[in-house]
Structures are given as structure tokens and as C-alpha cells.
XYZ file of C-alpha atoms in Angstrom:
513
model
C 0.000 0.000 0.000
C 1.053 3.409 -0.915
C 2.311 5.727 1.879
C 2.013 9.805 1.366
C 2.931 12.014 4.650
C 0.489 14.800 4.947
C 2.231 17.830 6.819
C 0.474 19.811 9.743
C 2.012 22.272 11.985
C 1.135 21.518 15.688
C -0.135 24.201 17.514
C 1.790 22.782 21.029
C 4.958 21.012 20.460
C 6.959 18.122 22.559
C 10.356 18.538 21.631
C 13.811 19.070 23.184
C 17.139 19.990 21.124
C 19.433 17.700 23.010
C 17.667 14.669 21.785
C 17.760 15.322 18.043
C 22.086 16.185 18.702
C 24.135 13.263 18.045
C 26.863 12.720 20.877
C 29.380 12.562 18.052
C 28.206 16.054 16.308
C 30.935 18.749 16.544
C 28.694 21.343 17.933
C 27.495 18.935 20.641
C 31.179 18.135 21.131
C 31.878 22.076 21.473
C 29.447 22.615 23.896
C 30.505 19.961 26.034
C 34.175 20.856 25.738
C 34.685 24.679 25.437
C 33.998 26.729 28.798
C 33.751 30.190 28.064
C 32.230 31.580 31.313
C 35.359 34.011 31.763
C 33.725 37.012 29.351
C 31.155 37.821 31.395
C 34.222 38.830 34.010
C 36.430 40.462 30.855
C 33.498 42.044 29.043
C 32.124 43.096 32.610
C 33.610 46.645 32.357
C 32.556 47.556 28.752
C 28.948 47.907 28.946
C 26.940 50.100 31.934
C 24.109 49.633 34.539
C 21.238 50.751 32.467
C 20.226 50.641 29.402
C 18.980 47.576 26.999
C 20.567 44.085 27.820
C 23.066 43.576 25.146
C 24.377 40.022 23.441
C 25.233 37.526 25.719
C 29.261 37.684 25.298
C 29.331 33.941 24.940
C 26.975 33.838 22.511
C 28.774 36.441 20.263
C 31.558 34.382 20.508
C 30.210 31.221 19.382
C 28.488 32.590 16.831
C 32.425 33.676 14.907
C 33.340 30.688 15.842
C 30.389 28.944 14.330
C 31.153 31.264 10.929
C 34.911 30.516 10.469
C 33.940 26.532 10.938
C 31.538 27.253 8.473
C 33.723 28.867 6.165
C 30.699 32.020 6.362
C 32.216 35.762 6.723
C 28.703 37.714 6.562
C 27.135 38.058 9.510
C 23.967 38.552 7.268
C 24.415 34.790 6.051
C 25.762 33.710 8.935
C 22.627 34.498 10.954
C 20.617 33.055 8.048
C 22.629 29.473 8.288
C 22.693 29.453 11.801
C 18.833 29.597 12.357
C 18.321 26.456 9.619
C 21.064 24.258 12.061
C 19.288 22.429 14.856
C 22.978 21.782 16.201
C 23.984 24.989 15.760
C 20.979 26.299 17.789
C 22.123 23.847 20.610
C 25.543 24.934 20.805
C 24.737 28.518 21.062
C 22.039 27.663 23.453
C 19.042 28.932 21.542
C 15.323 27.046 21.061
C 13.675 26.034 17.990
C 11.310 29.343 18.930
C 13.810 31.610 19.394
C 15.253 34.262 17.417
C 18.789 35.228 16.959
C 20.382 38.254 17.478
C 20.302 40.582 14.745
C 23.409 40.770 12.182
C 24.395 44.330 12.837
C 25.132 43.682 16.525
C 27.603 41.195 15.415
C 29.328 43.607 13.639
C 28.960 46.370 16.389
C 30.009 44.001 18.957
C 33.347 43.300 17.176
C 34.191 46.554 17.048
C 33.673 47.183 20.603
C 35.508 44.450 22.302
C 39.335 44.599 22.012
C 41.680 42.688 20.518
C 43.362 40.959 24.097
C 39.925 39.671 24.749
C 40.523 37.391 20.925
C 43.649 36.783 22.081
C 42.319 35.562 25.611
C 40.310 33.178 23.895
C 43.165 32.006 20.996
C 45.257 31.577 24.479
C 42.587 28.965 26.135
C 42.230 27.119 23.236
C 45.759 26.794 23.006
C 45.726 25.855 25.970
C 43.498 22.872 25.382
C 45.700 21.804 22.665
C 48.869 21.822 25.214
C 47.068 19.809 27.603
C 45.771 17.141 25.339
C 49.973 16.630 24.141
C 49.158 17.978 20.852
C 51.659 20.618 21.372
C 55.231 20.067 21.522
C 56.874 23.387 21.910
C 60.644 23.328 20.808
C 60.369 23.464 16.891
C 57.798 26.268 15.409
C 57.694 26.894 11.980
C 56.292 30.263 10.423
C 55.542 32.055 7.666
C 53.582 34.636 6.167
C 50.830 35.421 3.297
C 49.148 38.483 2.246
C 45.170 38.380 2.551
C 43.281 40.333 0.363
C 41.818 43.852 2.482
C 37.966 44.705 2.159
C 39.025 48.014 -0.205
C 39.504 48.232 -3.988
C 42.318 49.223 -6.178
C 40.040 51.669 -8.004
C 39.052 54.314 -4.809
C 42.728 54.905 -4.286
C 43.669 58.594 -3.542
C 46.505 60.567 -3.690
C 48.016 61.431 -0.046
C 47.385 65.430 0.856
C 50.083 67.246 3.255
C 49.111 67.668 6.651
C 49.086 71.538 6.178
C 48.179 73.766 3.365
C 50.542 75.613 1.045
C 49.665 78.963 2.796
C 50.106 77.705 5.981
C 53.382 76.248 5.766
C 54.406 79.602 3.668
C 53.325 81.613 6.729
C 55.156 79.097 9.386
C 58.355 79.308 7.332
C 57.926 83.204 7.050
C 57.463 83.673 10.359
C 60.231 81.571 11.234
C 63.015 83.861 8.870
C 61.281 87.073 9.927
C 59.931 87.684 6.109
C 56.049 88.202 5.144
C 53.921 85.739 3.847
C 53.450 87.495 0.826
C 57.216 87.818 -0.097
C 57.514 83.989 -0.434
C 54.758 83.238 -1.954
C 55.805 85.615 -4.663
C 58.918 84.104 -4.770
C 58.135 80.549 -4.045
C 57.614 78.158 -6.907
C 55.275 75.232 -6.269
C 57.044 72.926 -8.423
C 60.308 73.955 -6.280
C 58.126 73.377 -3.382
C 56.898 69.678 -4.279
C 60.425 68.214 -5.558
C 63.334 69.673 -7.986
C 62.891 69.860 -10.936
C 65.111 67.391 -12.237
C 63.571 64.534 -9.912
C 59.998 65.659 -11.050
C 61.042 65.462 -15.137
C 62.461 61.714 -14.147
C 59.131 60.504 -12.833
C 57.027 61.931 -15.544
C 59.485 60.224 -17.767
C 59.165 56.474 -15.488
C 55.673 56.981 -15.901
C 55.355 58.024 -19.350
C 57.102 54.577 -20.454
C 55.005 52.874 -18.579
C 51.926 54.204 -20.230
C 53.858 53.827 -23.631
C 55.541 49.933 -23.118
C 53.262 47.918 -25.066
C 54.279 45.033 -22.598
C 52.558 44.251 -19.244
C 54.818 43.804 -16.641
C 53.829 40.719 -14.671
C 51.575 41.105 -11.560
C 49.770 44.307 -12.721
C 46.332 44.147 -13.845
C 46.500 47.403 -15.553
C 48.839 50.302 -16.133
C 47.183 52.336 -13.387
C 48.073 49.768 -10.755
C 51.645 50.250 -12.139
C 51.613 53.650 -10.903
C 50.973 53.601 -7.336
C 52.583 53.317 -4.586
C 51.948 53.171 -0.592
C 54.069 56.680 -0.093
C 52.101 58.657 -2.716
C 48.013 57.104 -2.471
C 46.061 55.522 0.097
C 42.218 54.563 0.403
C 40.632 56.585 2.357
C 37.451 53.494 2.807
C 40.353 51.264 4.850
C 43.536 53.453 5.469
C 45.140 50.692 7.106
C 45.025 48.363 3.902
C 48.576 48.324 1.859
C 49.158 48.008 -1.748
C 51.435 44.632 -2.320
C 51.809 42.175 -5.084
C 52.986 38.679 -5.283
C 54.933 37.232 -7.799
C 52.657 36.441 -10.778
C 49.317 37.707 -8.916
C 47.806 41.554 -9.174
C 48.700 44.530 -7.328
C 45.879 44.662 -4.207
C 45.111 46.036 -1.375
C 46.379 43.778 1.696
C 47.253 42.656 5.256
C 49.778 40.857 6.167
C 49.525 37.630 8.198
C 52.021 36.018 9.916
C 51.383 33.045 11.601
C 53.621 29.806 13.803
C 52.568 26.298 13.542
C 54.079 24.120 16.013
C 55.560 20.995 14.401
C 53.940 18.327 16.188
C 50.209 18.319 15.036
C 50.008 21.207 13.428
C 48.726 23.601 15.626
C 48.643 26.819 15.228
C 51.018 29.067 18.119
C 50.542 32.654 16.875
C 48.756 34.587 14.386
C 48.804 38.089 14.022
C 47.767 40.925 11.214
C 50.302 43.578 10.193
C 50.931 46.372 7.589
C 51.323 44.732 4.081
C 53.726 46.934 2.850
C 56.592 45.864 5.247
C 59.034 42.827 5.500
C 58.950 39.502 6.848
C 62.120 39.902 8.454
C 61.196 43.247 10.539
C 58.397 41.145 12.343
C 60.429 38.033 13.396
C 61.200 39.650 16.254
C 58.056 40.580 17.571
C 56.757 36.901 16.957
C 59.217 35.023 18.673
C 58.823 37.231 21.468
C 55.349 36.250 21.561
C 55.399 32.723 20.781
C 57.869 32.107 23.590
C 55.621 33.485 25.859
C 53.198 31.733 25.254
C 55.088 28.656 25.782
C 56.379 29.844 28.579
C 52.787 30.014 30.190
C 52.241 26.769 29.218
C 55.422 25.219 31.222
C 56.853 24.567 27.315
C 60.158 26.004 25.937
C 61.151 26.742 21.793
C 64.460 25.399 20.970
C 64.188 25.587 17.406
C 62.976 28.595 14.648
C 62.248 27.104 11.182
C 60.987 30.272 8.605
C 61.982 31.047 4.944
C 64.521 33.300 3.179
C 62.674 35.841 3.912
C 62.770 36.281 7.490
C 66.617 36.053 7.035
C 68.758 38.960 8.461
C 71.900 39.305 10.784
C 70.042 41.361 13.393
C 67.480 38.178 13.564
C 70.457 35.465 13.596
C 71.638 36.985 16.517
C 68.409 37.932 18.264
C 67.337 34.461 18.094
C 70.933 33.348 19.107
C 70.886 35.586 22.604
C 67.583 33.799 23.266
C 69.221 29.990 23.039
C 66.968 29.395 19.969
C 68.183 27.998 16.456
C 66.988 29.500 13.712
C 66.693 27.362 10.387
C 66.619 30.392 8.462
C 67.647 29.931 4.764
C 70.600 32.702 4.359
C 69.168 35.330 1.740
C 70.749 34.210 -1.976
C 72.799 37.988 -2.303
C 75.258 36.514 0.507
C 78.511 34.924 -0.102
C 80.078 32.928 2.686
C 83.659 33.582 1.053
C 85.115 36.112 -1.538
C 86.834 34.294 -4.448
C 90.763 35.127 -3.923
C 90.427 37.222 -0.915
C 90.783 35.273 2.001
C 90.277 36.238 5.362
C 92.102 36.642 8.492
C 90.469 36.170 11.718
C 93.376 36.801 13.772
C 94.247 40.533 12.696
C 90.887 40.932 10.892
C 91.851 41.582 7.489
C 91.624 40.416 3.296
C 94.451 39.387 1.432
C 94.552 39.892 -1.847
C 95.914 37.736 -4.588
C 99.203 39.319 -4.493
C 99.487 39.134 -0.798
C 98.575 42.248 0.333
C 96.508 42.831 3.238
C 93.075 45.045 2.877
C 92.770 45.715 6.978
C 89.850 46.640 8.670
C 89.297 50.495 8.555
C 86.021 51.218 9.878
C 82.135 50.881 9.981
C 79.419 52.733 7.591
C 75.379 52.387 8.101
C 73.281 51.845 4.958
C 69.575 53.946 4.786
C 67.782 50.968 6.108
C 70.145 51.239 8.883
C 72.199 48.395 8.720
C 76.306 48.251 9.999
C 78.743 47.547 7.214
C 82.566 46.867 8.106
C 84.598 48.605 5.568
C 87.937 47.135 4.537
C 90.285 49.419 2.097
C 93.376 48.153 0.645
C 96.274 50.719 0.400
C 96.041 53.109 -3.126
C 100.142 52.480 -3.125
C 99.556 49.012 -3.157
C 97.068 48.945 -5.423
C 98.635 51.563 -7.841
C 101.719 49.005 -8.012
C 100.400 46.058 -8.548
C 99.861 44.697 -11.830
C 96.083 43.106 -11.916
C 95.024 46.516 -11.266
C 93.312 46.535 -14.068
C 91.264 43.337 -13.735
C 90.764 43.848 -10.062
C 89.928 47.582 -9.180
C 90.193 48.849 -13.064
C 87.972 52.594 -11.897
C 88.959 52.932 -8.361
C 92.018 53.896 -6.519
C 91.847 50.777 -4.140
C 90.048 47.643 -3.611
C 87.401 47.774 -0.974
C 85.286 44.784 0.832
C 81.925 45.658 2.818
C 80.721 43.122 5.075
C 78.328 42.814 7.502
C 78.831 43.273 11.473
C 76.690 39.750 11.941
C 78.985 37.949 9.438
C 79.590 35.278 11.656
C 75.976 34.576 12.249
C 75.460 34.614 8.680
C 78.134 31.666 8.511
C 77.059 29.742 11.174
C 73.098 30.053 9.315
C 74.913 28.701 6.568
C 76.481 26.246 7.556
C 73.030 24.885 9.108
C 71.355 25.858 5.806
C 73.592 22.995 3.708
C 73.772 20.238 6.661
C 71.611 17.016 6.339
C 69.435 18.065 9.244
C 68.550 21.639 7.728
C 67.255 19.865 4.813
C 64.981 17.631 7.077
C 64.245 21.008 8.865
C 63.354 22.463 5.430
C 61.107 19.814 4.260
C 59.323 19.884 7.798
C 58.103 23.695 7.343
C 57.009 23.013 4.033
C 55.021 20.292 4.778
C 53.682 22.061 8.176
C 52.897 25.411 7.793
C 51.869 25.961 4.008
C 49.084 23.237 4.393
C 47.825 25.368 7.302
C 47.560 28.644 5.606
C 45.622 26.510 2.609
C 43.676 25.603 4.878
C 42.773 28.504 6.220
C 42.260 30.525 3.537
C 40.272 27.705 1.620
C 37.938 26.390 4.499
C 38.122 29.036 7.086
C 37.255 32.352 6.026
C 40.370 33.700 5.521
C 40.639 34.283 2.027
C 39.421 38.038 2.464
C 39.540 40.405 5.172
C 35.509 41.587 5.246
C 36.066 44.224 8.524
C 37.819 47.255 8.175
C 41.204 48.271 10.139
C 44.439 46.643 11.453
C 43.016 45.884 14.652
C 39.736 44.157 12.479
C 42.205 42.569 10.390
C 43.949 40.755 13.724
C 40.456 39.817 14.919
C 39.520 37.445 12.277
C 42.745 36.249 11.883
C 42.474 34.821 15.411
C 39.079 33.931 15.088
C 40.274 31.696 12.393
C 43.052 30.449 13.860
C 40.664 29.118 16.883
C 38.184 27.451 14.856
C 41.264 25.968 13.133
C 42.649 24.757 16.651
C 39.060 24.003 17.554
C 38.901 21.207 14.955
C 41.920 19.760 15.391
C 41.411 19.869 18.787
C 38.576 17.661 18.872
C 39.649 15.516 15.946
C 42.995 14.554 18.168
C 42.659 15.720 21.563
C 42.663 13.585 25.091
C 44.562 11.001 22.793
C 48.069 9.937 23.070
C 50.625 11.634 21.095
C 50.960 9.910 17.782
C 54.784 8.047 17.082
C 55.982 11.146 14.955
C 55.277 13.272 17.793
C 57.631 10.838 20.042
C 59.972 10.381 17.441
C 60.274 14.283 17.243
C 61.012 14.238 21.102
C 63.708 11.816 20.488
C 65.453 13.183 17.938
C 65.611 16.541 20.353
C 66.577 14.562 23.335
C 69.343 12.808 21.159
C 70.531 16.790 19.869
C 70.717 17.710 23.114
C 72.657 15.123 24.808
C 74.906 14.873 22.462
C 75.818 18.961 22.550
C 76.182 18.512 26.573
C 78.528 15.721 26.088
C 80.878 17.605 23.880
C 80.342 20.873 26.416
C 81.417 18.619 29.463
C 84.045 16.267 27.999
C 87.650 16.539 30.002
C 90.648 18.175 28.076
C 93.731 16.218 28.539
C 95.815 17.554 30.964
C 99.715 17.446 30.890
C 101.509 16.979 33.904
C 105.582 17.789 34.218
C 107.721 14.812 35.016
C 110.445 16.435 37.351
């Protein structure tokens, strides 16, 4: 006999979330794992004694968290999806009957609560991670990506000076006694802006470029070509940098940085910075922070594994004074050793083919600030000697720069070419670049939709702790897998065997009367 199911809505209703949850749904697994009672204390503070009740703290929190597992950046949709998910509903504590906040008190929420309180919760989950042995501690690999900011290309604007022309006219006339009037009858704006000569080469630069009937690789069209971070900005997100990446289009970006500890891939640190700036210039700040965040957790980094791009004397040694190796591919303009010019520790000086020394004569800083040594042969020498012409053909002397960390550079090196720096190589690869994949494929991270630095940092953590999240309760409260034990090994064998060669007895020689 033919069924058919004929569809009535019942006016009173017997029905209870928790039964309709399976115990092995993630949500239900959530709820039953994450404790997030400590905002009402934090969040205490920001709101006052009268007034409308605002969104439950907890609830605003598991509803991001609930978006970046869903891969959902709108708050519009995510409020949509979230009503249609009877788990969802149960994690976040809500009935069948109930209705959910609205969307723009998402958005005015995360604008209101500051960034330590995201990194409060990042820390707890962390946290978790450490206690279920899914963290190891001593070997973190980072790296970086750019992530694209929520402002266009096309509503760039050229910068304005702080102060008008007649203003800063008046300050300087004021300041050499004159009248306003007299400079600006003498003053020519074009004098005023640049020289002249500098102002003909641009127009030239950019005239080519509007002539070349070649694109140049990552542009996606001559404007973009003709930008820059020191002459436009958009005034919609200020904060957002124009960058490129090799073979992709000039945008407007942030730029992530992020550790992944070695052992299961979680993730350490996260955090959102100016796009226009180096990786190297930031190591600093996240080793600081990744070690103490270790520290907290009663675990301690022995090992630094990043790219060529975080590689720089002033790090080598940074990371040296805090008893950490860095695996730090040396950048590919530096040359351990100068072809026929060796060097003498001893007396700290080149010798040249001929045998003459090039001492050490002093230092000289670069505009970015870095210390060169400066070594100068002797112009009598040089005058003399007959491969003066193949050696120094348009200069009185020859002359060596090299860096004050040139010793840290060669010890990096030397790392960079032994059998365990390849292993160390092939173990970032294979642990960080899968995570930022990840992230930017399946948890919302592919686009930056708030506005701001301090925005941008937000839902980086956010999806770092739904990342952590998952793994957490995909691997936690089991025993650490064999490659994590393996990894311990391998360290405890390291170790051993650099405190056996520190305490091992020199031979002593004793006079026979």
C-alpha cells in the first residue's frame, strides 16, 4: 500500500534539542568541551548599569566561531545558516522558537571588544591543545601570506600634506622674519613639491610605462603600475597596503604572519600587520610572543624554522641571545667567502691575490640602517700592482663591505647545507603551508571583510581558533601519535649529544720532574 505524509504544523509542540544532537556532532562536542564563562568577568567593564541588555558575550563568541567553521564571513548569512542548524541552535544555546540576534550587533560588537579579549580566547584554546599533548613546543615553523583587504584598487587617492601651502608659507615666514606674501611671490610650487630634475624623471618612469606595449607581470593594468603606498592611500580602509605577489595583481592587503608548532600542526601565533613591510622586521616581535606563550604553558622553543625571507643578521643573533636555532635559509645575495680574498680572523683583514693585506678600517650604516665593516686596501699598493686593471680597473683601491653579523650569517649557513637543515626544510614546508591553505580555503580567511588593522587581527584569530578548535577535537585527550615521540627523540638525542661535547675533560699534561 502506498504511503504519502500529509504535513500539519502543531499548535503545542513536545520537543527538546538535546535529543535530536548526536553525541558525536561537533557542535554537541563544542558545547561539552569549550567553557567560556570568563567574558562575562572580561566584558564586565565595557557595557553600563542601564540601558537595553546587550548580546550575551558567549553567545557572540560562538556565533564567529560557528562562521569561520563554516567557512561564512557575513554576519547577514551567517545568521541566516545558523537559524536552519538544529545543532547549531544547541551549541549557542538557543530554542527552535527563538530568534537570533540581529546581524548588525555582530558587527557592532566586534568593534567594541578589544583585541586581548581574541587573544584571551586564541590563548585557552591553546591551551586545550597543550594539555591534550598535541603541542610540543621546541620546533615552530612560520611564515607569512598576504590576505586580500575589504578596499579596492580603483578608490585609491593621492596622499594630501598635513598643512596647506599657505600655511606652511606663513610658518616658514614667520620663522626667517619675512612676510607671507614675499615667499609666496617668490616661491615656486614645483620647487616646493620636488626639484625639478627629480619631477622630469618621474614623468618620464611613468610616461614609459603608459607607452611599453608590454605588461609587466603582476599588474592588472597600467594604473596599478603607478601607485605606490608613499604617494596614495584609500581613504574606505587606510590601514590596507598596496602589495603584489609574484605572478598575482597589485591589491590592497594585510599581512599575516602566523607559527605552527611541528607536532600536530597547531597553530602558536597569528597576528595581522601592515602589508607593505618585510617579513624579516616582524620576526622579532613573533618570537617574542610565541615564547611566551610557551612559557605560560610550562613549554620552551628550541628551534625557529621560517623562509629566506625572514633572514637577516640582526634576527640570527636575536634568536641566538635567546638559546633558539633558527633554520633560516641565508638570503641568496650573501657569499660565505670572496673568491681570492681570504680572510684573516686573527688581525681581521683580506688578502689579496698578491698578498697584500686590505685591513679593517672602519664601519658605515646603509639607509635601512644596517652596519657595514669597511675594509680598504692601500692606493700604493694597489697603484703598483699589476692586476690593477682586472681587479679595481675605476677605483684607486680595492674595498670589501661586510656585515657586522657575518659570523651569524656563517654559522646560518652552515646549518642551511647540513643534512638536518634539509629535514628542517622539508618539515616547514610540509607544516605550515598546508595550514595557511587551509585557512584561507575552508576558514574564512581568504578576504579580510572588517575594516582596520586591529579588524584585520580579529579574524585572523578567530580563524586560527576554529582551526585549533577542529583539530582539537579531531585529536585531543589522545596519546601523542609516534611522529610526535619520534620528534622528542630526535631533540633529546641533539641535546645530549651537545652537553657531552660541552662537558668532555681536556687532557691535561703533567711535568715529570
Amino acid at each position: 500500500m502506498q504511503g504519502k505524509k500529509n504535513y500539519t504544523e502543531k499548535l503545542f509542540l513536545s520537543f527538546r534539542l538535546s535529543d535530536r544532537i548526536p553525541k558525536e556532532n561537533l557542535y554537541r562536542r563544542l558545547r561539552e568541551t569549550l567553557d567560556l564563562s570568563f567574558l562575562y568577568r572580561d566584558t564586565k567593564e565595557l557595557y553600563g548599569k542601564t540601558g537595553n541588555p546587550s548580546i550575551d558575550p558567549v553567545v557572540f563568541f560562538k556565533l564567529l566561531i560557528t562562521g569561520y567553521l563554516e567557512n561564512i564571513t557575513s554576519d547577514r548569512k551567517l545568521m541566516e545558516h545558523c537559524c536552519m542548524r538544529m545543532d547549531v541552535l544547541f551549541f549557542l544555546g538557543y530554542d527552535l522558537d527563538e530568534e537570533l540576534p540581529w546581524h548588525s550587533t555582530i558587527s557592532r560588537t566586534r568593534q567594541l571588544y578589544p583585541e586581548s579579549l581574541f587573544e584571551k580566547l586564541f590563548n585557552k584554546v591553546f591551551a586545550l591543545c597543550v594539555d591534550s599533548g598535541m603541542v610540543s613546543g621546541h620546533t615552530q615553523a612560520v611564515d607569512s601570506a598576504p590576505i586580500k583587504a575589504n578596499a579596492s584598487m580603483e578608490s585609491v587617492v593621492p596622499k594630501m600634506p598635513a598643512n596647506s601651502l599657505g600655511d606652511h608659507l606663513k610658518k616658514v615666514s614667520e620663522e626667517n622674519g619675512g612676510t607671507a606674501k614675499e615667499d609666496e611671490r617668490t616661491a615656486s610650487p614645483s620647487r616646493i613639491s620636488a626639484p625639478e630634475h627629480e619631477l622630469k624623471r618621474v614623468e618620464k618612469h611613468h610616461r614609459n610605462l603608459r607607452d611599453s606595449p608590454v605588461q609587466l607581470m603582476g599588474a592588472s593594468h597600467k594604473k596599478a603600475r603607478l601607485l605606490s603606498n608613499k604617494t596614495h592611500y584609500n581613504p574606505h580602509d587606510p590601514d590596507a597596503r598596496i602589495s603584489v605577489k609574484p605572478g598575482k595583481a597589485r591589491k590592497l592587503n594585510y599581512h599575516c604572519s602566523m607559527a605552527v608548532d611541528t607536532a600536530e600542526g597547531v597553530i602558536s601565533h597569528i597576528q595581522a600587520d601592515f602589508a607593505d613591510g618585510r617579513d624579516s622586521q616582524y620576526l622579532t616581535d613573533i618570537s617574542l610572543q610565541i615564547q611566551n606563550r610557551l612559557r605560560k604553558n610550562e613549554l620552551i622553543m628550541t628551534d625557529f624554522l621560517a623562509d629566506a625571507g625572514y633572514s637577516n643578521g640582526a634576527n640570527y643573533d636575536f634568536l641566538e641571545q635567546r638559546k633558539v636555532t633558527g633554520w633560516i635559509p641565508v638570503f641568496g645575495k650573501y657569499k660565505p667567502k670572496i673568491e681570492g680574498f681570504p680572510y684573516n680572523k686573527e688581525k681581521d683583514e683580506y688578502n689579496c691575490p698578491m698578498n697584500r693585506p686590505i685591513p679593517f678600517k672602519g664601519f658605515r650604516t646603509n639607509r635601512d640602517g644596517s652596519v657595514l665593516k669597511c675594509y680598504w686596501a692601500a692606493p700604493k699598493d694597489c697603484k703598483a700592482c699589476p692586476m690593477k686593471s682586472q681587479c679595481v680597473p675605476n677605483t684607486k683601491c680595492k674595498k670589501i663591505t661586510r656585515t657586522i653579523y657575518d659570523e651569524q650569517y656563517l654559522r646560518a649557513y652552515a646549518r642551511q647545507h647540513s643534512e638536518r637543515g634539509k629535514r628542517m626544510k622539508k618539515l616547514r614546508q610540509s607544516t605550515v603551508e598546508p595550514v595557511f591553505g587551509s585557512l584561507t580555503q575552508f576558514y574564512g580567511l581568504r578576504k579580510i571583510d572588517v575594516l582596520g588593522k586591529a579588524g584585520a587581527h580579529k579574524v585572523m584569530l578567530m580563524a586560527a581558533i576554529a582551526f585549533n578548535l577542529k583539530k582539537y577535537l579531531k585529536k585531543g585527550g589522545r596519546k601523542p601519535s609516534l611522529g610526535i615521540i619520534r620528534t622528542i627523540i630526535n631533540t633529546l638525542q641533539d641535546n645530549l649529544t651537545i652537553f657531552l661535547l660541552q662537558i668532555q675533560p681536556r687532557p691535561v699534561l703533567i711535568k715529570v720532574p
